[in-house]
PDB file of C-alpha atoms in Angstrom:
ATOM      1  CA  UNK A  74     -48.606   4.108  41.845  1.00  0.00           C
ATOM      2  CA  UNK A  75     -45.728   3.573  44.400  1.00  0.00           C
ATOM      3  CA  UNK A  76     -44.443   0.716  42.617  1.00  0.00           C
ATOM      4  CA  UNK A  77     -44.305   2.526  38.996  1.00  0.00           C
ATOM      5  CA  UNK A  78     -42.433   5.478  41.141  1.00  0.00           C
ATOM      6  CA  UNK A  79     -40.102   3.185  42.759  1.00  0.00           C
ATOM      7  CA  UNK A  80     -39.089   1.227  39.287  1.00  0.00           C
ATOM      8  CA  UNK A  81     -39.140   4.294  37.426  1.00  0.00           C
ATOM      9  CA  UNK A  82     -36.741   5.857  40.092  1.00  0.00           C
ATOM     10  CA  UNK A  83     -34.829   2.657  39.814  1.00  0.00           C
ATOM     11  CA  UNK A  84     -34.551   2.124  36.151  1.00  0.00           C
ATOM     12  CA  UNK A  85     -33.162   6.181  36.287  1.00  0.00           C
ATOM     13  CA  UNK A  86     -30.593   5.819  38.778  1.00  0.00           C
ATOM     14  CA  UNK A  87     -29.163   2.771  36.866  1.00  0.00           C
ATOM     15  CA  UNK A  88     -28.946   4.856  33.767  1.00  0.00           C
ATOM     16  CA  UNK A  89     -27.042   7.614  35.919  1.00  0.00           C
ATOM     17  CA  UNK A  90     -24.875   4.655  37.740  1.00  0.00           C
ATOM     18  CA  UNK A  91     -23.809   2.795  34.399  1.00  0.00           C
ATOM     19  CA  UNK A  92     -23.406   6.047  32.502  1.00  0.00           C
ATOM     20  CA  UNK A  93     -20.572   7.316  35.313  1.00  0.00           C
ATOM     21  CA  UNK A  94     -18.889   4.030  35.630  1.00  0.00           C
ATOM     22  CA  UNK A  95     -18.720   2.686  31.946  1.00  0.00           C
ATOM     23  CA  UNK A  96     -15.231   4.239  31.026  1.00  0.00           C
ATOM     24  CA  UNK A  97     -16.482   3.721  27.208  1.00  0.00           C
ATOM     25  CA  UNK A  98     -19.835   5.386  27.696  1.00  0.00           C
ATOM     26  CA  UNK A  99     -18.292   8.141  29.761  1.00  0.00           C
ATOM     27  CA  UNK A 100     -15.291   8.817  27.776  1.00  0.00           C
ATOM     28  CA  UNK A 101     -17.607   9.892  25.009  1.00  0.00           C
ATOM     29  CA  UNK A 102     -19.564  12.356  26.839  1.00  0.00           C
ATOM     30  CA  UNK A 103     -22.103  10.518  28.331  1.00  0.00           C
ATOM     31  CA  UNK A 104     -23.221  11.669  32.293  1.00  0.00           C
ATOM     32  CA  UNK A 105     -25.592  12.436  34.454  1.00  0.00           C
ATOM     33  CA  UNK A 106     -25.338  15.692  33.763  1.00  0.00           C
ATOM     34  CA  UNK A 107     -26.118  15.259  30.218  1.00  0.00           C
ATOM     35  CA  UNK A 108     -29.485  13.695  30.940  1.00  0.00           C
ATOM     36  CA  UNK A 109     -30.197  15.821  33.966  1.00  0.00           C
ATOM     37  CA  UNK A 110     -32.425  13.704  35.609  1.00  0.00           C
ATOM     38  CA  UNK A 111     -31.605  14.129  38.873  1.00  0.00           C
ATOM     39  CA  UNK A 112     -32.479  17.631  38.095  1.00  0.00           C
ATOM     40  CA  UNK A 113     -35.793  16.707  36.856  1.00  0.00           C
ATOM     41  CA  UNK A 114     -36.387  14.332  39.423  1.00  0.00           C
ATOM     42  CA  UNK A 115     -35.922  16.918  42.554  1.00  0.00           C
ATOM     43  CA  UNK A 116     -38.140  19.782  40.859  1.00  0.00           C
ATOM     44  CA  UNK A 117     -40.893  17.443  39.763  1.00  0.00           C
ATOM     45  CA  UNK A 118     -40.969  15.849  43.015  1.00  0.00           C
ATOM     46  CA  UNK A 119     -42.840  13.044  40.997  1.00  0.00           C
ATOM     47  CA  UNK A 120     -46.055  14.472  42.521  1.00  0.00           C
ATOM     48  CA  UNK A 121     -48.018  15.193  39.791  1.00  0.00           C
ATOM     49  CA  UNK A 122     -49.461  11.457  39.214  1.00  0.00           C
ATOM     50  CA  UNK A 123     -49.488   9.324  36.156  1.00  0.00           C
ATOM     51  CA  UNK A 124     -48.228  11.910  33.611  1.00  0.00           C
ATOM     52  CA  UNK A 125     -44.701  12.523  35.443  1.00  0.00           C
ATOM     53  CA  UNK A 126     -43.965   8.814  35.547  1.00  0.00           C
ATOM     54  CA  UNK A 127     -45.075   8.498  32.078  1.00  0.00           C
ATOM     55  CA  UNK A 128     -42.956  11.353  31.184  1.00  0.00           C
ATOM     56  CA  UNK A 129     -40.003  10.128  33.215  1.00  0.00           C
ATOM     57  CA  UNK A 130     -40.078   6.768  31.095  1.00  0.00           C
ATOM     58  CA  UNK A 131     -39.851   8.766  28.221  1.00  0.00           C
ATOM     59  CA  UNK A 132     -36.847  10.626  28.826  1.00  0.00           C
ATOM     60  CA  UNK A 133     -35.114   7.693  30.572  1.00  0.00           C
ATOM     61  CA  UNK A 134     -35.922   5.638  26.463  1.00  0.00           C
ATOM     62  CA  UNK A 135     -34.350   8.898  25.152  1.00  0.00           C
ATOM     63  CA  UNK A 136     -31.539   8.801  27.248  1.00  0.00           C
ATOM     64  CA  UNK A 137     -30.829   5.160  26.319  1.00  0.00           C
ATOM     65  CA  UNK A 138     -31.561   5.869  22.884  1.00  0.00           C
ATOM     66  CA  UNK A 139     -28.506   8.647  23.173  1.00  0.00           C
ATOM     67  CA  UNK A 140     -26.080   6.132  24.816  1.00  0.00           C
ATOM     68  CA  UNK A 141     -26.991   3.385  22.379  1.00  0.00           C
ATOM     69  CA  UNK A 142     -26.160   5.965  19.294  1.00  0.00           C
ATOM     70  CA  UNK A 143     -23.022   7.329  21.219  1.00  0.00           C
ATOM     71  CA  UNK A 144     -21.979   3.695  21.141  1.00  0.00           C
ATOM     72  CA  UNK A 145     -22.162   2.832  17.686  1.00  0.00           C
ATOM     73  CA  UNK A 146     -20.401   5.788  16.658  1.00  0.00           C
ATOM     74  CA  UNK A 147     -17.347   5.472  19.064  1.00  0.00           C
ATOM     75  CA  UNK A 148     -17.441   1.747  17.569  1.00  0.00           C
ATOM     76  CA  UNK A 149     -17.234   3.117  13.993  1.00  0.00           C
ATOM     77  CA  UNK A 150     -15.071   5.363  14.902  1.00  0.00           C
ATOM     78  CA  UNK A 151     -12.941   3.229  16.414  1.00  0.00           C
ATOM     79  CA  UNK A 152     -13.076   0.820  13.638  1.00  0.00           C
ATOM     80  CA  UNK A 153     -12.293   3.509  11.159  1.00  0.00           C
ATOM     81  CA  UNK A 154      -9.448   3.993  13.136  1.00  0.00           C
ATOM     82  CA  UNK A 155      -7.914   0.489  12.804  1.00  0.00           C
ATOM     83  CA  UNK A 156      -8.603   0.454   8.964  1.00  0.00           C
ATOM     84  CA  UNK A 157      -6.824   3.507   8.862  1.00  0.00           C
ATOM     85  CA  UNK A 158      -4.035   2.107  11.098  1.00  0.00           C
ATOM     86  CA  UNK A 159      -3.648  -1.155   9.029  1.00  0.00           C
ATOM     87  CA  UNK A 160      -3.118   0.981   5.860  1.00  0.00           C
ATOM     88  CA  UNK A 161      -0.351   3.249   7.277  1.00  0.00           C
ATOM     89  CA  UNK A 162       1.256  -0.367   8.352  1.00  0.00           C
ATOM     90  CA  UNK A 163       0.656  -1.591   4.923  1.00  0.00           C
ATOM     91  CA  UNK A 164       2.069   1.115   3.197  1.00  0.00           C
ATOM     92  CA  UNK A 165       5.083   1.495   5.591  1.00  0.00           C
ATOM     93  CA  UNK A 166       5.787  -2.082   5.102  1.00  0.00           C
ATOM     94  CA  UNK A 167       5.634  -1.743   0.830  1.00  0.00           C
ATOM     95  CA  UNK A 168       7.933   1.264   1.114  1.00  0.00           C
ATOM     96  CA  UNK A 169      10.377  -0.402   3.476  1.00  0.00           C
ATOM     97  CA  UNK A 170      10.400  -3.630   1.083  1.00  0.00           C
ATOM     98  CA  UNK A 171      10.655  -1.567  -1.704  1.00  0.00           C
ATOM     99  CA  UNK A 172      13.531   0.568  -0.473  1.00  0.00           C
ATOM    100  CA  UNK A 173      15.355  -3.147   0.513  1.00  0.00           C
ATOM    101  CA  UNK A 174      15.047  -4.380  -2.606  1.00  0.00           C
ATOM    102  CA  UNK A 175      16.146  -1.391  -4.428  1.00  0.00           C
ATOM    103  CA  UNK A 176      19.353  -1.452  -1.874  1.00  0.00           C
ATOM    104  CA  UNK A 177      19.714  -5.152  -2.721  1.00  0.00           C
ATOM    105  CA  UNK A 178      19.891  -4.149  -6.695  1.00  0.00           C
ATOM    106  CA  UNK A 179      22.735  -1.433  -5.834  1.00  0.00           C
ATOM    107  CA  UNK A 180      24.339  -3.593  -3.929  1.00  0.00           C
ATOM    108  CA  UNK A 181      24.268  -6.646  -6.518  1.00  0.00           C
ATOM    109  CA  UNK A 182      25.396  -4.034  -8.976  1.00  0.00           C
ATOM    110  CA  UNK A 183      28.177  -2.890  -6.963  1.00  0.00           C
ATOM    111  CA  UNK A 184      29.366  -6.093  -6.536  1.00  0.00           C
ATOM    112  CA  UNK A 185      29.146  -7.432 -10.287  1.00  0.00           C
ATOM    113  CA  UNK A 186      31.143  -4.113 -10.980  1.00  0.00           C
ATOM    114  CA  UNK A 187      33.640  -4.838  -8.602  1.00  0.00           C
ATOM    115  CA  UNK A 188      34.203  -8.322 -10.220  1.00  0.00           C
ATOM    116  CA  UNK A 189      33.343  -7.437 -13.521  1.00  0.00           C
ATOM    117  CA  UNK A 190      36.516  -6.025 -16.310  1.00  0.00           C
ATOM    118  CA  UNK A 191      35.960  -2.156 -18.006  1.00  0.00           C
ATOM    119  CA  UNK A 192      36.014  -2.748 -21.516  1.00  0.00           C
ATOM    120  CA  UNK A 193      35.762   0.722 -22.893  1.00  0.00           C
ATOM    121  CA  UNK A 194      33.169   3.001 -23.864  1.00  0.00           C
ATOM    122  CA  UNK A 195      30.887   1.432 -26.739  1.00  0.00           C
ATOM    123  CA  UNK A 196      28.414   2.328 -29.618  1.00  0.00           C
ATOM    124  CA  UNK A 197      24.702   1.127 -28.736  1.00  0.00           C
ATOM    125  CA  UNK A 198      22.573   0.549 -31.192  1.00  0.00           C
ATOM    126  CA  UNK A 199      19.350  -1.464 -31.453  1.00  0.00           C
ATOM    127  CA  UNK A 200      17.611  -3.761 -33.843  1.00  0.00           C
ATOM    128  CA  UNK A 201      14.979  -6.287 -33.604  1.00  0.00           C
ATOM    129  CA  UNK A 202      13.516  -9.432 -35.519  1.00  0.00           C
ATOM    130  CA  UNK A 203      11.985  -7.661 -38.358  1.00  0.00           C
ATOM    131  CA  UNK A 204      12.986  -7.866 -41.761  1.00  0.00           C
ATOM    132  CA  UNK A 205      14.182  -4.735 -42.271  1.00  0.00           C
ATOM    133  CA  UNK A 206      16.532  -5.372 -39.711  1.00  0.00           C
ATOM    134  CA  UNK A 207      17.582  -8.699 -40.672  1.00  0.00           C
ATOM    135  CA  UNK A 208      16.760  -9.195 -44.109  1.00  0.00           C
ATOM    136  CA  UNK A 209      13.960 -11.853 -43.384  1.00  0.00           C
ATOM    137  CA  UNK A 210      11.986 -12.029 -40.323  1.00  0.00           C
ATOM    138  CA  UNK A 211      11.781 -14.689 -37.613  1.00  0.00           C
ATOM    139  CA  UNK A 212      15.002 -15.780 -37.588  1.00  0.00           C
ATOM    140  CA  UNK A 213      17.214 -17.016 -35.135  1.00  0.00           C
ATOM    141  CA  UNK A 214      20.700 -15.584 -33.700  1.00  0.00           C
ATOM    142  CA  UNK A 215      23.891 -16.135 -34.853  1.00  0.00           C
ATOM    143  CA  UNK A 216      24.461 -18.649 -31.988  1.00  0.00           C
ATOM    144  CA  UNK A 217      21.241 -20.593 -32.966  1.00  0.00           C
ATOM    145  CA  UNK A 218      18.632 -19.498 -30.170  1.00  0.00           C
ATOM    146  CA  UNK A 219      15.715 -16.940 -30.345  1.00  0.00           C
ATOM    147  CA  UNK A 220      17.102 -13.431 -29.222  1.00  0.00           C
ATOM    148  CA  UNK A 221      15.436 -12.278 -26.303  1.00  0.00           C
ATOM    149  CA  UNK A 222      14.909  -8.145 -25.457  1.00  0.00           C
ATOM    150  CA  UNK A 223      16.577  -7.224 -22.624  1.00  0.00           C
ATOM    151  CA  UNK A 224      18.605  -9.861 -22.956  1.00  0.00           C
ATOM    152  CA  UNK A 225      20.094 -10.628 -26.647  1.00  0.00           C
ATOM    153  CA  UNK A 226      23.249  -8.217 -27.698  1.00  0.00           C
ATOM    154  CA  UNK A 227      24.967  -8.428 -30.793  1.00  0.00           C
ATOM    155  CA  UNK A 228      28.859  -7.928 -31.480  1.00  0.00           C
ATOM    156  CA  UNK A 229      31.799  -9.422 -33.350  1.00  0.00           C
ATOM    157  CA  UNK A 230      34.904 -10.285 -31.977  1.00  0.00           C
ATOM    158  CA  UNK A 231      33.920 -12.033 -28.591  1.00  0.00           C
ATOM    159  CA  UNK A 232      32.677 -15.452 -27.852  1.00  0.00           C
ATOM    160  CA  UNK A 233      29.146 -16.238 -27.614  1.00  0.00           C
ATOM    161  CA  UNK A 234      27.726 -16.438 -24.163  1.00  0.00           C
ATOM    162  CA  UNK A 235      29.822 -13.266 -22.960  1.00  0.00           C
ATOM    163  CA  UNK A 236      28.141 -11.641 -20.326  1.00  0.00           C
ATOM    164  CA  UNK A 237      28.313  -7.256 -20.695  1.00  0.00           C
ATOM    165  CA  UNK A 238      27.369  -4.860 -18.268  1.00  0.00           C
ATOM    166  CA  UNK A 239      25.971  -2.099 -19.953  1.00  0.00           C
ATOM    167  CA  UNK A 240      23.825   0.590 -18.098  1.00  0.00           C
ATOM    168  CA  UNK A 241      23.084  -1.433 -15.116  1.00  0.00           C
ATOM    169  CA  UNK A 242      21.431  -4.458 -17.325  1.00  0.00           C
ATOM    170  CA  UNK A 243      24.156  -7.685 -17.889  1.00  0.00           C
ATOM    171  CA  UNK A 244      23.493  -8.411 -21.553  1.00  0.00           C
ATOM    172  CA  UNK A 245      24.526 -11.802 -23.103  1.00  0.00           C
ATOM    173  CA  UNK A 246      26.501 -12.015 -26.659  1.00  0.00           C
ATOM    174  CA  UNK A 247      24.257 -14.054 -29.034  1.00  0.00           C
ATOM    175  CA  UNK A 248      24.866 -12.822 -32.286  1.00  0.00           C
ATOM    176  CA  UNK A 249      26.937 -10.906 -34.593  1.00  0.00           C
ATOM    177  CA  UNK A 250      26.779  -8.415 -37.098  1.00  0.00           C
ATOM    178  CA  UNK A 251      28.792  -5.249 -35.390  1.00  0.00           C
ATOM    179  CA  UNK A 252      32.434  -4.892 -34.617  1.00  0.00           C
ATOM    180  CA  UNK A 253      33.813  -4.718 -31.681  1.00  0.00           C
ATOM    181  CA  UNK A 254      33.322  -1.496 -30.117  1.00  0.00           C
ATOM    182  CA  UNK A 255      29.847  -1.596 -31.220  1.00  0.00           C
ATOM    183  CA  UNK A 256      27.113  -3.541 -29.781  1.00  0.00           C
ATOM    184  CA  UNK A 257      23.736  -3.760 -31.104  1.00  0.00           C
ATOM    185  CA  UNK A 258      21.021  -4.427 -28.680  1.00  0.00           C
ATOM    186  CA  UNK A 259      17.845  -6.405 -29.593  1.00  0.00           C
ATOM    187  CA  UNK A 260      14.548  -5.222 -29.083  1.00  0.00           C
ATOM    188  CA  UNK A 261      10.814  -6.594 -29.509  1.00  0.00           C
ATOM    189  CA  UNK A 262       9.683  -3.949 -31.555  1.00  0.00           C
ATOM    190  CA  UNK A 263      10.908  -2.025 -34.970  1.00  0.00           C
ATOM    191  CA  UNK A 264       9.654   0.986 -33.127  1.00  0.00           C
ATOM    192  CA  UNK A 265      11.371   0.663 -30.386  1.00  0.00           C
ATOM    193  CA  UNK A 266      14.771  -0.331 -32.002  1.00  0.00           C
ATOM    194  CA  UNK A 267      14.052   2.740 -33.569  1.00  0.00           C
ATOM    195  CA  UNK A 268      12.951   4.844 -30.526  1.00  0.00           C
ATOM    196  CA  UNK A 269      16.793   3.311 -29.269  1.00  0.00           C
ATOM    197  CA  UNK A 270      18.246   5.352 -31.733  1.00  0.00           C
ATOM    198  CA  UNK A 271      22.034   5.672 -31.171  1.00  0.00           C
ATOM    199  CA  UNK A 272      24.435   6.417 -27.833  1.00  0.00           C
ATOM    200  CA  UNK A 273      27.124   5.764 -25.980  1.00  0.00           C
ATOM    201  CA  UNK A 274      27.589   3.762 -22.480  1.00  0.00           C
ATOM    202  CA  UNK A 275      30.480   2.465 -20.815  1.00  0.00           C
ATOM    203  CA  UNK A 276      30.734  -1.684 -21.646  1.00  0.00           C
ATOM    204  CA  UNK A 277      32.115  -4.502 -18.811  1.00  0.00           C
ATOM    205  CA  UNK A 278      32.643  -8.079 -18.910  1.00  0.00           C
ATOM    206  CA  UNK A 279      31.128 -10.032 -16.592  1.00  0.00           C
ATOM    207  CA  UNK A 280      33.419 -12.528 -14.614  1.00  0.00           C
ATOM    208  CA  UNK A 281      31.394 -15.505 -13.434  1.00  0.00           C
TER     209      UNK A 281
END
C-alpha cells in the first residue's frame, strides 16, 4: 500500500514538475493549477485505501492525456503557421519578380525609344493567311518566309527586315501590299484580323 502511495505521489509530482518547467507545455496553458492535484492530494489525504490511489492514477492518465493533446495541437498549429508563412514569402517573392520584370520591359522600352527614329503617325490594319485576305491561302510573304503574328507587318516603301515600334511591340517589315503610311499587321486568325479592325498609333524605326 505504501509503495503504490509513494509511486503514485511520485508519478504526480513529475507531472506538476515537467508541466511548470516545459516552456512549450506551459506556454499553452498547461499547470499545476490546471490539474489541481495538489489540491486533491491535501483534501484526500490519500487515506481512504485502494480506491484513492486508483482514482489518483486516473486523473494523473487524464492529465497526460490533456498535455499529450495540448501538444499536438500547438504542433499543428505551429505547422500551420509555417505553411502559412512560406506562402506570404512565396507570393511576396512572385510579386516582387513580377514588378522587376515589368520595370525591366519599361525600361527596355524606354531605351529602344530613345534610340529608335519617330516616323509619324500610321494607319493599322490587320490581315492574316486566309484567302480572303490574300487571294489564296498558305502563302508565304513578300520577302519569302512564313509571316509570323506578333511579329510579321506589311508596308511598301521600306526595306525588308525594318524593325517598327508600334504600341510597345517592335514589328519586322516582311511583306508588302500597303503604302507607306499604312501598315498592315498580320494575324493568326480571320477573326481576329477582323476583331483588329482599323486605328491609328504612332510608328518608329528601330536603330540596331
Amino acid at each position: 500500500m505504501f509503495v503504490k502511495k509513494a509511486t503514485s505521489l511520485l508519478l504526480a509530482a513529475s507531472l506538476l514538475v515537467f508541466a511548470e518547467a516545459d516552456p512549450v507545455y506551459a506556454g499553452i496553458g498547461v499547470k499545476a493549477s490546471d490539474m489541481d492535484m495538489v489540491n486533491y492530494m491535501a483534501e484526500s489525504g490519500l487515506d481512504s485505501g485502494e480506491s484513492n490511489q486508483e482514482s489518483l492514477l486516473k486523473r494523473i492518465e487524464t492529465a497526460e492525456a490533456e498535455l499529450e493533446r495540448r501538444k499536438r495541437d500547438a504542433d499543428a498549429a505551429a505547422d500551420a503557421a509555417r505553411v502559412e508563412a512560406a506562402e506570404k514569402a512565396a507570393a511576396e517573392a512572385a510579386a516582387a519578380a513580377e514588378a522587376e520584370a515589368a520595370a525591366a520591359e519599361e525600361a527596355a522600352r524606354e531605351e529602344m525609344l530613345a534610340n529608335a527614329e519617330y516616323l509619324g503617325t500610321f494607319t493599322l490594319t490587320a490581315y492574316c493567311n486566309c484567302a480572303s485576305c490574300c487571294g489564296t491561302a498558305g502563302n508565304a510573304t513578300a520577302s519569302g518566309v512564313m509571316p509570323t503574328s506578333g511579329h510579321t507587318v506589311a508596308m511598301g516603301g521600306i526595306d525588308f527586315g525594318t524593325k517598327l515600334l508600334i504600341n510597345g511591340t517592335v514589328y519586322t517589315v516582311e511583306d508588302r501590299g500597303t503604302p507607306y503610311g499604312h501598315v498592315d499587321i498580320y494575324m493568326d486568325s480571320h477573326d481576329a484580323a477582323l476583331q483588329f479592325g482599323m486605328g491609328s498609333a504612332e510608328v518608329y524605326l528601330v536603330n540596331e
